[in-house]
Each structure stands twice: as structure tokens, then as C-alpha cells.
């Protein structure tokens, strides 16, 4: 099991359902006025946002590196693949990466990721993503939490240092009379806004700091493909 699959297995214990709905509302409101007909959801998870946009008449495709998430999307009848964004075919009016997707990459990986996003955008396309602020990492995400259900027990221990959040997930799942232990570390990276202002293929046209769990813990980034760039 990869660390992303472990996250998928433990996600329902994290209590993020309300925050996820807030994120979906925010992204949907940004896309409402842009006349989007095709959308690619990178890091689509279980497909909740695709379901919303499909109901609005938008043709959606999702990709995720967690096979667990992709399988759940397919079970809902959604178009989803377990592939990297660099392997996506076609071009889209809008691409989104919702809920910290960019923070899971270091700067080199993120640069390649954003270049691939630009390659998959139509000329007037828009890319929308969110990142954690420094406060969001150091004062909100850092710490320890636990959650117990009848047959499951989760411990999350997060430490922020040197612009990295190291989060250890330890999940116990009851199987028969025994508990099976799953454990892994997920690393997230803090990225400064100036990094996104110096991209080769994407132009940062708007940024909005907002509050998800606490005051000013998130920033919404809105990009357009640079007009002098041809994929």
C-alpha cells in the first residue's frame, strides 16, 4: 500500500468533510463565470468535485495517483485514471488541483507538474489550485490527533520544520480477532508565492488568502497559460 493509498484508507477518520465541501463551493464559484465546458481534476480523490461539475453540464476527467481513489471514482461511473498529469491526453478549458495537491510536491517536482498542466490547457484555459500558508502549516497543521471507531483507530502526528510538514499516519484496522497496523509518513512542502510568479508557462493572475480551519491558513491561486507559450 502506497502512502497515498493509506491516506485514502484513513481519510474518513480525519473529519475533513465540511472543509472539503467548502473547497468545492469556492472552486465552483470561481469556475461559474468562465464558461468552462471541459475540466480535468488532478488529484481528484473520490470524485466529489467532478460530480458537482458534471451536474452543471461540464465534461470532466479525473486523475489521481491513488488507485484506491480512482477505483471509487470508476465505481460511481466517473471518468478517472491512475496516471501522472504528464501522461494526460487532450486539452481542457479548466484544470483544478483541490486541497493541498501542490503541497505534496517539492519545487523540482512542482515545476514539472505545472509545465504539464500548461501543456494540457486550452489557449484561454485556467488552472486553479490551493496551497497552505506558512501559518497554515506551522500553527494549524502541526500537532497530534487521534480518532477511534468501532473497528478502526487512527493516530496522526505532524511536525513542521525547514519548510516541510512530516505527518506520520498510523492506522489500526480490525481483521477478525486481530488488528492490522498500517503506517507511513506523508511529506508536504511550503511554497512561497514568489515561486508561482516566476513560472515559464503559467501566469499567476490572481491569489486569494482565505480561512478554512483558521484565519488565513490557505491561499487560492488562479493561473492562465502564458500567451507567448505554445505547447
PDB file of C-alpha atoms in Angstrom, residues 144-147 153-157 168-172:
ATOM      1  CA  UNK A 144      -1.200  15.295  17.045  1.00  0.00           C
ATOM      2  CA  UNK A 145      -4.728  13.947  16.704  1.00  0.00           C
ATOM      3  CA  UNK A 146      -6.431  10.598  17.087  1.00  0.00           C
ATOM      4  CA  UNK A 147      -9.782   9.132  16.089  1.00  0.00           C
ATOM      5  CA  UNK A 153      -8.097   3.586  15.255  1.00  0.00           C
ATOM      6  CA  UNK A 154      -6.041   6.394  13.697  1.00  0.00           C
ATOM      7  CA  UNK A 155      -3.141   8.426  15.115  1.00  0.00           C
ATOM      8  CA  UNK A 156      -1.761  11.392  13.169  1.00  0.00           C
ATOM      9  CA  UNK A 157       1.433  13.113  14.307  1.00  0.00           C
ATOM     10  CA  UNK A 168       3.017  10.132  10.302  1.00  0.00           C
ATOM     11  CA  UNK A 169      -0.194   8.180   9.838  1.00  0.00           C
ATOM     12  CA  UNK A 170      -0.698   5.087  11.993  1.00  0.00           C
ATOM     13  CA  UNK A 171      -3.888   3.180  11.284  1.00  0.00           C
ATOM     14  CA  UNK A 172      -5.127   0.057  13.055  1.00  0.00           C
TER      15      UNK A 172
END
